Amino acid sequence: MNAVRESLESNPIEILTSPSEDCPFRRCDGTGFIWIKDWSKRHKKNVVDEWKEECECYDQLIKQREIDKKLDLSGIPPIFKDATVRSFRTDIYQQTDSRERAVVARKAAINYVTNFEVMQENGKGLYLYSDVKGSGKTRLAVSIANALVSQHGVDVAFIKSMDLISQVRKTFKNDSELTESEVVESYRKVGLLVIDDLAIKGASEFEERIFYDITDYRLEHNKPTLFTSNVSIDSLEDFYPGGRVGKRIKKMSLEIYMPEESIRDQEADSENDDFEKILFGN
Ligand SMILES: Nc1ncnc2c1ncn2[C@@H]1O[C@H](COP(=O)(O)OP(=O)(O)OP(=O)(O)O)[C@@H](O)[C@H]1O
Ligand SMILES: [Mg+2]
Ligand SMILES: [Zn+2]
């Protein structure tokens, strides 16, 4: 008997999959499966001699795929895909009161994620606002949404308030595939809704009705919503004069006053510095 045959007969099981760094346990090639061959069965008819088994990483992999799918479908802008609450900087603001506000906001965001179950049971969301544009409202709201998807498996939809209105308006076209109620229904029912840039301008009666339809349903069904806005909840009445939208939002959200300082301007300055160096040299 030659050496190869001898070793095959004493140990006929061969692992065909080469382990790679894509597997956290370094057991499979990142696919979640390990292929195995039983050489002792190779000449037997109608006997399976090659099969795959689940790797230890399989459950984790499926979970991660579900998270990725939820994030893909969420409408979260790609630039905020990797934004996390922990990487929300509080030292980046120049003014002391901005830094203090950022510390409070970041802590509240972390506590919200940690205590999401109780928040969800009671339908409590957050309302992040500050007058100054570019201060981090969308950044923080999206970071919370990202954390809730990955840690709590929540379905999330992110939409700018004016885009929501345009989506509904589009359904009035003859060739629209969706009806108004289908669009509204999707925002009523999603596990976590993020409405970005609420109250950007005074709402028409039609716009107010759409926001009422969504917020009223979410309030009654304890579905949490995150809002960002340039105005406080008490000022919402100036934008939704019927008063019902503001009242509902007040009931369903905890208000967080964000810094009144633009990080977007800071970012633009330093980004342009880098490009100016390319254009003009040092
Ligand atoms: N605390 C922070 N740490 C890190 N990056 C930040 C922080 N705050 C803001 N940024 C960055 O600054 C930019 C503007 O932030 P963001 O879009 O969240 O502002 P905003 O308050 O939503 O503005 P607007 O009122 O115009 O909607 C983004 O690129 C964001 O990533
Ligand atoms: Mg914003
Ligand atoms: Zn694996």
mmCIF file of C-alpha atoms and ligand atoms in Angstrom:
data_model
loop_
_atom_site.group_PDB
_atom_site.id
_atom_site.type_symbol
_atom_site.label_atom_id
_atom_site.label_comp_id
_atom_site.label_asym_id
_atom_site.label_seq_id
_atom_site.Cartn_x
_atom_site.Cartn_y
_atom_site.Cartn_z
ATOM 1 C CA MET A 1 0.000 0.000 0.000
ATOM 2 C CA ASN A 2 1.455 3.398 -0.879
ATOM 3 C CA ALA A 3 1.770 6.171 1.696
ATOM 4 C CA VAL A 4 -1.099 8.312 0.329
ATOM 5 C CA ARG A 5 -3.529 5.415 0.349
ATOM 6 C CA GLU A 6 -2.476 4.394 3.813
ATOM 7 C CA SER A 7 -3.076 7.836 5.229
ATOM 8 C CA LEU A 8 -6.443 8.099 3.419
ATOM 9 C CA GLU A 9 -7.586 4.857 4.878
ATOM 10 C CA SER A 10 -6.605 5.747 8.414
ATOM 11 C CA ASN A 11 -8.180 9.231 8.079
ATOM 12 C CA PRO A 12 -10.469 9.425 5.064
ATOM 13 C CA ILE A 13 -12.125 12.747 6.063
ATOM 14 C CA GLU A 14 -10.687 15.788 4.308
ATOM 15 C CA ILE A 15 -11.689 19.410 4.901
ATOM 16 C CA LEU A 16 -11.832 20.975 1.454
ATOM 17 C CA THR A 17 -12.449 24.567 2.574
ATOM 18 C CA SER A 18 -9.365 26.688 3.139
ATOM 19 C CA PRO A 19 -9.802 28.872 6.224
ATOM 20 C CA SER A 20 -9.485 32.595 5.621
ATOM 21 C CA GLU A 21 -9.448 35.857 7.552
ATOM 22 C CA ASP A 22 -13.012 36.487 6.341
ATOM 23 C CA CYS A 23 -14.176 34.006 8.999
ATOM 24 C CA PRO A 24 -13.976 35.379 12.582
ATOM 25 C CA PHE A 25 -13.167 31.841 13.792
ATOM 26 C CA ARG A 26 -10.678 31.217 10.950
ATOM 27 C CA ARG A 27 -12.490 27.988 10.120
ATOM 28 C CA CYS A 28 -14.293 28.669 6.829
ATOM 29 C CA ASP A 29 -13.597 30.889 3.809
ATOM 30 C CA GLY A 30 -16.124 33.507 4.880
ATOM 31 C CA THR A 31 -19.131 31.773 3.274
ATOM 32 C CA GLY A 32 -20.325 30.295 6.588
ATOM 33 C CA PHE A 33 -19.878 26.737 5.297
ATOM 34 C CA ILE A 34 -17.150 24.126 5.512
ATOM 35 C CA TRP A 35 -16.952 21.542 2.711
ATOM 36 C CA ILE A 36 -15.961 18.052 3.741
ATOM 37 C CA LYS A 37 -15.021 14.987 1.693
ATOM 38 C CA ASP A 38 -15.069 11.398 2.864
ATOM 39 C CA TRP A 39 -12.560 9.542 0.695
ATOM 40 C CA SER A 40 -13.656 6.156 1.974
ATOM 41 C CA LYS A 41 -16.990 6.622 0.185
ATOM 42 C CA ARG A 42 -15.647 7.833 -3.113
ATOM 43 C CA HIS A 43 -16.255 4.654 -5.129
ATOM 44 C CA LYS A 44 -19.598 3.774 -3.563
ATOM 45 C CA LYS A 45 -22.627 4.323 -5.781
ATOM 46 C CA ASN A 46 -25.425 6.670 -4.663
ATOM 47 C CA VAL A 47 -23.468 7.634 -1.561
ATOM 48 C CA VAL A 48 -22.759 11.287 -0.882
ATOM 49 C CA ASP A 49 -19.020 11.626 -0.374
ATOM 50 C CA GLU A 50 -18.863 15.447 -0.285
ATOM 51 C CA TRP A 51 -21.054 17.759 1.808
ATOM 52 C CA LYS A 52 -21.049 21.115 3.574
ATOM 53 C CA GLU A 53 -21.512 21.860 7.264
ATOM 54 C CA GLU A 54 -22.337 25.163 8.941
ATOM 55 C CA CYS A 55 -19.322 26.964 10.390
ATOM 56 C CA GLU A 56 -19.434 28.510 13.872
ATOM 57 C CA CYS A 57 -19.698 31.899 12.152
ATOM 58 C CA TYR A 58 -22.871 30.972 10.223
ATOM 59 C CA ASP A 59 -25.503 32.497 12.582
ATOM 60 C CA GLN A 60 -23.477 35.658 12.943
ATOM 61 C CA LEU A 61 -23.104 35.894 9.155
ATOM 62 C CA ILE A 62 -26.852 35.551 8.551
ATOM 63 C CA LYS A 63 -27.519 38.180 11.209
ATOM 64 C CA GLN A 64 -25.021 40.562 9.621
ATOM 65 C CA ARG A 65 -26.610 40.013 6.184
ATOM 66 C CA GLU A 66 -30.019 40.900 7.625
ATOM 67 C CA ILE A 67 -28.566 44.055 9.200
ATOM 68 C CA ASP A 68 -26.896 45.051 5.914
ATOM 69 C CA LYS A 69 -30.153 44.477 4.047
ATOM 70 C CA LYS A 70 -32.101 46.607 6.538
ATOM 71 C CA LEU A 71 -29.539 49.391 6.240
ATOM 72 C CA ASP A 72 -29.584 49.188 2.429
ATOM 73 C CA LEU A 73 -33.353 49.535 2.377
ATOM 74 C CA SER A 74 -33.432 52.277 5.022
ATOM 75 C CA GLY A 75 -32.732 55.273 2.786
ATOM 76 C CA ILE A 76 -29.948 56.413 5.141
ATOM 77 C CA PRO A 77 -27.604 58.648 3.076
ATOM 78 C CA PRO A 78 -24.418 56.753 2.118
ATOM 79 C CA ILE A 79 -22.150 59.352 3.781
ATOM 80 C CA PHE A 80 -23.686 58.429 7.137
ATOM 81 C CA LYS A 81 -23.555 54.666 6.602
ATOM 82 C CA ASP A 82 -20.769 54.180 9.135
ATOM 83 C CA ALA A 83 -21.717 56.993 11.527
ATOM 84 C CA THR A 84 -21.872 55.811 15.130
ATOM 85 C CA VAL A 85 -22.965 57.492 18.340
ATOM 86 C CA ARG A 86 -19.556 56.797 19.881
ATOM 87 C CA SER A 87 -17.746 58.591 17.031
ATOM 88 C CA PHE A 88 -19.951 61.669 17.445
ATOM 89 C CA ARG A 89 -17.330 64.170 18.568
ATOM 90 C CA THR A 90 -17.970 66.575 21.390
ATOM 91 C CA ASP A 91 -14.526 68.238 21.278
ATOM 92 C CA ILE A 92 -14.955 69.438 17.712
ATOM 93 C CA TYR A 93 -17.141 72.424 18.672
ATOM 94 C CA GLN A 94 -15.308 75.712 19.326
ATOM 95 C CA GLN A 95 -17.687 77.245 21.852
ATOM 96 C CA THR A 96 -17.956 75.983 25.428
ATOM 97 C CA ASP A 97 -21.760 75.887 25.460
ATOM 98 C CA SER A 98 -21.765 73.955 22.162
ATOM 99 C CA ARG A 99 -19.398 71.389 23.627
ATOM 100 C CA GLU A 100 -21.563 71.090 26.738
ATOM 101 C CA ARG A 101 -24.692 70.624 24.646
ATOM 102 C CA ALA A 102 -22.923 68.044 22.481
ATOM 103 C CA VAL A 103 -21.898 66.066 25.589
ATOM 104 C CA VAL A 104 -25.511 65.997 26.828
ATOM 105 C CA ALA A 105 -26.836 65.067 23.366
ATOM 106 C CA ARG A 106 -24.322 62.270 22.879
ATOM 107 C CA LYS A 107 -25.036 60.843 26.339
ATOM 108 C CA ALA A 108 -28.791 61.000 25.698
ATOM 109 C CA ALA A 109 -28.272 59.200 22.373
ATOM 110 C CA ILE A 110 -26.282 56.426 24.059
ATOM 111 C CA ASN A 111 -28.904 56.094 26.815
ATOM 112 C CA TYR A 112 -31.671 56.008 24.220
ATOM 113 C CA VAL A 113 -30.027 53.100 22.396
ATOM 114 C CA THR A 114 -29.256 51.244 25.649
ATOM 115 C CA ASN A 115 -32.814 51.668 26.899
ATOM 116 C CA PHE A 116 -34.501 51.209 23.551
ATOM 117 C CA GLU A 117 -36.830 48.460 24.730
ATOM 118 C CA VAL A 118 -38.553 50.693 27.258
ATOM 119 C CA MET A 119 -38.562 53.610 24.798
ATOM 120 C CA GLN A 120 -40.143 51.370 22.159
ATOM 121 C CA GLU A 121 -42.776 49.996 24.528
ATOM 122 C CA ASN A 122 -43.833 53.554 25.241
ATOM 123 C CA GLY A 123 -43.424 54.795 21.670
ATOM 124 C CA LYS A 124 -40.905 57.444 22.732
ATOM 125 C CA GLY A 125 -38.669 58.958 20.080
ATOM 126 C CA LEU A 126 -36.298 61.914 19.977
ATOM 127 C CA TYR A 127 -36.536 65.406 18.563
ATOM 128 C CA LEU A 128 -33.093 66.871 17.776
ATOM 129 C CA TYR A 129 -33.093 70.555 16.976
ATOM 130 C CA SER A 130 -30.956 73.652 16.671
ATOM 131 C CA ASP A 131 -31.297 76.752 14.574
ATOM 132 C CA VAL A 132 -27.798 76.587 13.089
ATOM 133 C CA LYS A 133 -27.380 74.338 10.071
ATOM 134 C CA GLY A 134 -24.608 71.743 9.993
ATOM 135 C CA SER A 135 -24.417 71.291 13.769
ATOM 136 C CA GLY A 136 -24.736 67.486 13.762
ATOM 137 C CA LYS A 137 -28.484 66.821 14.045
ATOM 138 C CA THR A 138 -28.767 64.463 11.082
ATOM 139 C CA ARG A 139 -25.407 62.896 11.955
ATOM 140 C CA LEU A 140 -26.563 62.016 15.475
ATOM 141 C CA ALA A 141 -30.073 60.889 14.484
ATOM 142 C CA VAL A 142 -28.658 58.543 11.824
ATOM 143 C CA SER A 143 -26.052 57.205 14.262
ATOM 144 C CA ILE A 144 -28.855 56.243 16.638
ATOM 145 C CA ALA A 145 -30.755 54.579 13.790
ATOM 146 C CA ASN A 146 -27.629 52.639 12.737
ATOM 147 C CA ALA A 147 -27.165 51.396 16.305
ATOM 148 C CA LEU A 148 -30.808 50.351 16.622
ATOM 149 C CA VAL A 149 -30.617 48.354 13.402
ATOM 150 C CA SER A 150 -27.453 46.509 14.376
ATOM 151 C CA GLN A 151 -28.147 46.049 18.083
ATOM 152 C CA HIS A 152 -31.933 45.648 18.127
ATOM 153 C CA GLY A 153 -32.679 44.489 14.559
ATOM 154 C CA VAL A 154 -35.176 47.332 14.079
ATOM 155 C CA ASP A 155 -36.527 48.118 10.581
ATOM 156 C CA VAL A 156 -35.767 51.723 9.813
ATOM 157 C CA ALA A 157 -36.814 54.275 7.215
ATOM 158 C CA PHE A 158 -34.983 57.580 6.834
ATOM 159 C CA ILE A 159 -36.675 60.343 4.872
ATOM 160 C CA LYS A 160 -36.373 64.114 4.547
ATOM 161 C CA SER A 161 -39.726 65.723 5.272
ATOM 162 C CA MET A 162 -39.953 67.375 1.851
ATOM 163 C CA ASP A 163 -39.061 64.107 0.083
ATOM 164 C CA LEU A 164 -41.847 62.393 1.965
ATOM 165 C CA ILE A 165 -44.304 64.938 0.599
ATOM 166 C CA SER A 166 -42.919 64.543 -2.950
ATOM 167 C CA GLN A 167 -43.245 60.768 -2.686
ATOM 168 C CA VAL A 168 -46.908 61.125 -1.775
ATOM 169 C CA ARG A 169 -47.495 63.701 -4.527
ATOM 170 C CA LYS A 170 -45.955 61.382 -7.120
ATOM 171 C CA THR A 171 -48.664 58.818 -6.409
ATOM 172 C CA PHE A 172 -51.232 61.209 -7.936
ATOM 173 C CA LYS A 173 -49.728 60.694 -11.388
ATOM 174 C CA ASN A 174 -51.684 58.333 -13.625
ATOM 175 C CA ASP A 175 -48.744 55.997 -14.151
ATOM 176 C CA SER A 176 -47.820 55.731 -10.456
ATOM 177 C CA GLU A 177 -47.197 52.191 -9.264
ATOM 178 C CA LEU A 178 -48.055 53.064 -5.658
ATOM 179 C CA THR A 179 -51.126 54.660 -4.146
ATOM 180 C CA GLU A 180 -51.058 57.491 -1.616
ATOM 181 C CA SER A 181 -52.183 55.152 1.144
ATOM 182 C CA GLU A 182 -49.461 52.624 0.336
ATOM 183 C CA VAL A 183 -46.766 55.286 0.734
ATOM 184 C CA VAL A 184 -48.283 56.704 3.918
ATOM 185 C CA GLU A 185 -48.790 53.187 5.277
ATOM 186 C CA SER A 186 -45.097 52.334 4.882
ATOM 187 C CA TYR A 187 -44.104 55.355 7.007
ATOM 188 C CA ARG A 188 -46.848 54.674 9.533
ATOM 189 C CA LYS A 189 -45.780 51.107 10.140
ATOM 190 C CA VAL A 190 -41.981 50.991 9.935
ATOM 191 C CA GLY A 191 -40.315 50.061 13.252
ATOM 192 C CA LEU A 192 -38.282 53.259 13.464
ATOM 193 C CA LEU A 193 -38.918 56.304 11.302
ATOM 194 C CA VAL A 194 -36.400 59.116 10.970
ATOM 195 C CA ILE A 195 -37.942 62.321 9.617
ATOM 196 C CA ASP A 196 -35.094 64.647 8.763
ATOM 197 C CA ASP A 197 -35.501 68.428 8.430
ATOM 198 C CA LEU A 198 -39.002 68.751 9.766
ATOM 199 C CA ALA A 199 -40.640 72.175 9.494
ATOM 200 C CA ILE A 200 -38.404 73.545 6.803
ATOM 201 C CA LYS A 201 -41.212 75.781 5.587
ATOM 202 C CA GLY A 202 -44.834 76.456 6.442
ATOM 203 C CA ALA A 203 -46.908 73.439 5.457
ATOM 204 C CA SER A 204 -49.921 73.533 3.153
ATOM 205 C CA GLU A 205 -53.135 71.923 4.386
ATOM 206 C CA PHE A 206 -52.298 68.860 2.286
ATOM 207 C CA GLU A 207 -48.775 68.543 3.724
ATOM 208 C CA GLU A 208 -50.072 68.954 7.241
ATOM 209 C CA ARG A 209 -52.595 66.163 6.684
ATOM 210 C CA ILE A 210 -49.833 63.786 5.529
ATOM 211 C CA PHE A 211 -47.721 64.473 8.637
ATOM 212 C CA TYR A 212 -50.823 64.154 10.787
ATOM 213 C CA ASP A 213 -51.722 60.783 9.213
ATOM 214 C CA ILE A 214 -48.256 59.437 9.940
ATOM 215 C CA THR A 215 -47.603 60.909 13.392
ATOM 216 C CA ASP A 216 -51.108 60.125 14.657
ATOM 217 C CA TYR A 217 -50.801 56.461 13.690
ATOM 218 C CA ARG A 218 -47.320 56.182 15.170
ATOM 219 C CA LEU A 219 -48.420 57.822 18.415
ATOM 220 C CA GLU A 220 -51.408 55.499 18.769
ATOM 221 C CA HIS A 221 -49.329 52.412 18.017
ATOM 222 C CA ASN A 222 -46.321 53.337 20.183
ATOM 223 C CA LYS A 223 -43.950 53.471 17.234
ATOM 224 C CA PRO A 224 -40.841 55.559 17.929
ATOM 225 C CA THR A 225 -39.802 58.323 15.545
ATOM 226 C CA LEU A 226 -36.642 60.417 15.424
ATOM 227 C CA PHE A 227 -37.028 63.971 14.144
ATOM 228 C CA THR A 228 -34.435 66.572 13.250
ATOM 229 C CA SER A 229 -35.382 70.192 12.811
ATOM 230 C CA ASN A 230 -34.168 73.764 12.922
ATOM 231 C CA VAL A 231 -37.024 74.743 15.252
ATOM 232 C CA SER A 232 -38.159 73.629 18.703
ATOM 233 C CA ILE A 233 -41.290 71.517 19.217
ATOM 234 C CA ASP A 234 -43.136 74.516 20.632
ATOM 235 C CA SER A 235 -42.494 76.426 17.401
ATOM 236 C CA LEU A 236 -44.010 73.680 15.241
ATOM 237 C CA GLU A 237 -47.378 75.395 15.445
ATOM 238 C CA ASP A 238 -46.012 78.187 13.254
ATOM 239 C CA PHE A 239 -45.316 75.602 10.532
ATOM 240 C CA TYR A 240 -48.279 73.251 11.012
ATOM 241 C CA PRO A 241 -50.967 75.770 12.007
ATOM 242 C CA GLY A 242 -53.689 73.173 12.657
ATOM 243 C CA GLY A 243 -51.751 72.392 15.857
ATOM 244 C CA ARG A 244 -52.427 68.657 15.793
ATOM 245 C CA VAL A 245 -49.034 67.687 14.326
ATOM 246 C CA GLY A 246 -47.052 69.631 16.937
ATOM 247 C CA LYS A 247 -49.161 68.241 19.804
ATOM 248 C CA ARG A 248 -48.580 64.675 18.685
ATOM 249 C CA ILE A 249 -44.858 65.175 18.222
ATOM 250 C CA LYS A 250 -44.621 66.705 21.688
ATOM 251 C CA LYS A 251 -46.273 63.621 23.168
ATOM 252 C CA MET A 252 -44.117 61.125 21.283
ATOM 253 C CA SER A 253 -40.662 62.667 21.577
ATOM 254 C CA LEU A 254 -38.013 63.762 24.034
ATOM 255 C CA GLU A 255 -36.433 67.010 22.922
ATOM 256 C CA ILE A 256 -32.664 67.377 22.568
ATOM 257 C CA TYR A 257 -31.242 70.834 22.049
ATOM 258 C CA MET A 258 -28.213 70.492 19.788
ATOM 259 C CA PRO A 259 -25.241 72.896 19.550
ATOM 260 C CA GLU A 260 -25.726 76.170 17.713
ATOM 261 C CA GLU A 261 -22.476 75.833 15.791
ATOM 262 C CA SER A 262 -21.733 74.519 12.332
ATOM 263 C CA ILE A 263 -19.375 71.592 11.935
ATOM 264 C CA ARG A 264 -20.219 71.530 8.234
ATOM 265 C CA ASP A 265 -18.476 74.911 7.808
ATOM 266 C CA GLN A 266 -15.419 73.614 9.692
ATOM 267 C CA GLU A 267 -15.368 70.488 7.536
ATOM 268 C CA ALA A 268 -15.742 72.494 4.331
ATOM 269 C CA ASP A 269 -12.861 74.799 5.307
ATOM 270 C CA SER A 270 -10.443 71.997 6.114
ATOM 271 C CA GLU A 271 -11.544 69.884 3.139
ATOM 272 C CA ASN A 272 -11.047 72.833 0.791
ATOM 273 C CA ASP A 273 -7.647 73.533 2.369
ATOM 274 C CA ASP A 274 -6.603 70.045 1.306
ATOM 275 C CA PHE A 275 -7.842 70.527 -2.258
ATOM 276 C CA GLU A 276 -6.352 74.004 -2.494
ATOM 277 C CA LYS A 277 -3.003 72.460 -1.611
ATOM 278 C CA ILE A 278 -3.447 70.133 -4.593
ATOM 279 C CA LEU A 279 -4.427 73.001 -6.877
ATOM 280 C CA PHE A 280 -1.982 75.675 -5.760
ATOM 281 C CA GLY A 281 0.736 73.761 -3.931
ATOM 282 C CA ASN A 282 1.820 74.606 -0.387
HETATM 283 N N1 LIG B 1 -20.241 66.013 16.561
HETATM 284 C C1 LIG B 1 -19.820 65.675 15.340
HETATM 285 N N2 LIG B 1 -18.808 64.806 15.190
HETATM 286 C C2 LIG B 1 -18.376 64.491 13.964
HETATM 287 N N3 LIG B 1 -18.879 64.994 12.823
HETATM 288 C C3 LIG B 1 -19.887 65.857 12.903
HETATM 289 C C4 LIG B 1 -20.409 66.236 14.164
HETATM 290 N N4 LIG B 1 -21.414 67.108 13.960
HETATM 291 C C5 LIG B 1 -21.519 67.257 12.639
HETATM 292 N N5 LIG B 1 -20.607 66.528 11.991
HETATM 293 C C6 LIG B 1 -20.420 66.498 10.541
HETATM 294 O O1 LIG B 1 -20.770 67.782 10.034
HETATM 295 C C7 LIG B 1 -21.578 67.672 8.858
HETATM 296 C C8 LIG B 1 -22.925 68.337 9.088
HETATM 297 O O2 LIG B 1 -23.649 67.631 10.079
HETATM 298 P P1 LIG B 1 -25.217 67.326 9.933
HETATM 299 O O3 LIG B 1 -25.559 67.065 8.510
HETATM 300 O O4 LIG B 1 -25.568 66.322 10.922
HETATM 301 O O5 LIG B 1 -25.816 68.747 10.349
HETATM 302 P P2 LIG B 1 -27.342 69.164 10.620
HETATM 303 O O6 LIG B 1 -27.386 69.752 11.964
HETATM 304 O O7 LIG B 1 -28.221 68.034 10.313
HETATM 305 O O8 LIG B 1 -27.525 70.320 9.528
HETATM 306 P P3 LIG B 1 -28.887 70.875 8.853
HETATM 307 O O9 LIG B 1 -29.511 71.797 9.856
HETATM 308 O O10 LIG B 1 -28.393 71.617 7.646
HETATM 309 O O11 LIG B 1 -29.720 69.709 8.506
HETATM 310 C C9 LIG B 1 -21.672 66.187 8.552
HETATM 311 O O12 LIG B 1 -20.675 65.851 7.605
HETATM 312 C C10 LIG B 1 -21.384 65.526 9.881
HETATM 313 O O13 LIG B 1 -20.808 64.252 9.718
HETATM 314 MG MG MG B 2 -29.622 67.755 8.804
HETATM 315 ZN ZN ZN B 3 -16.702 30.715 9.374
#
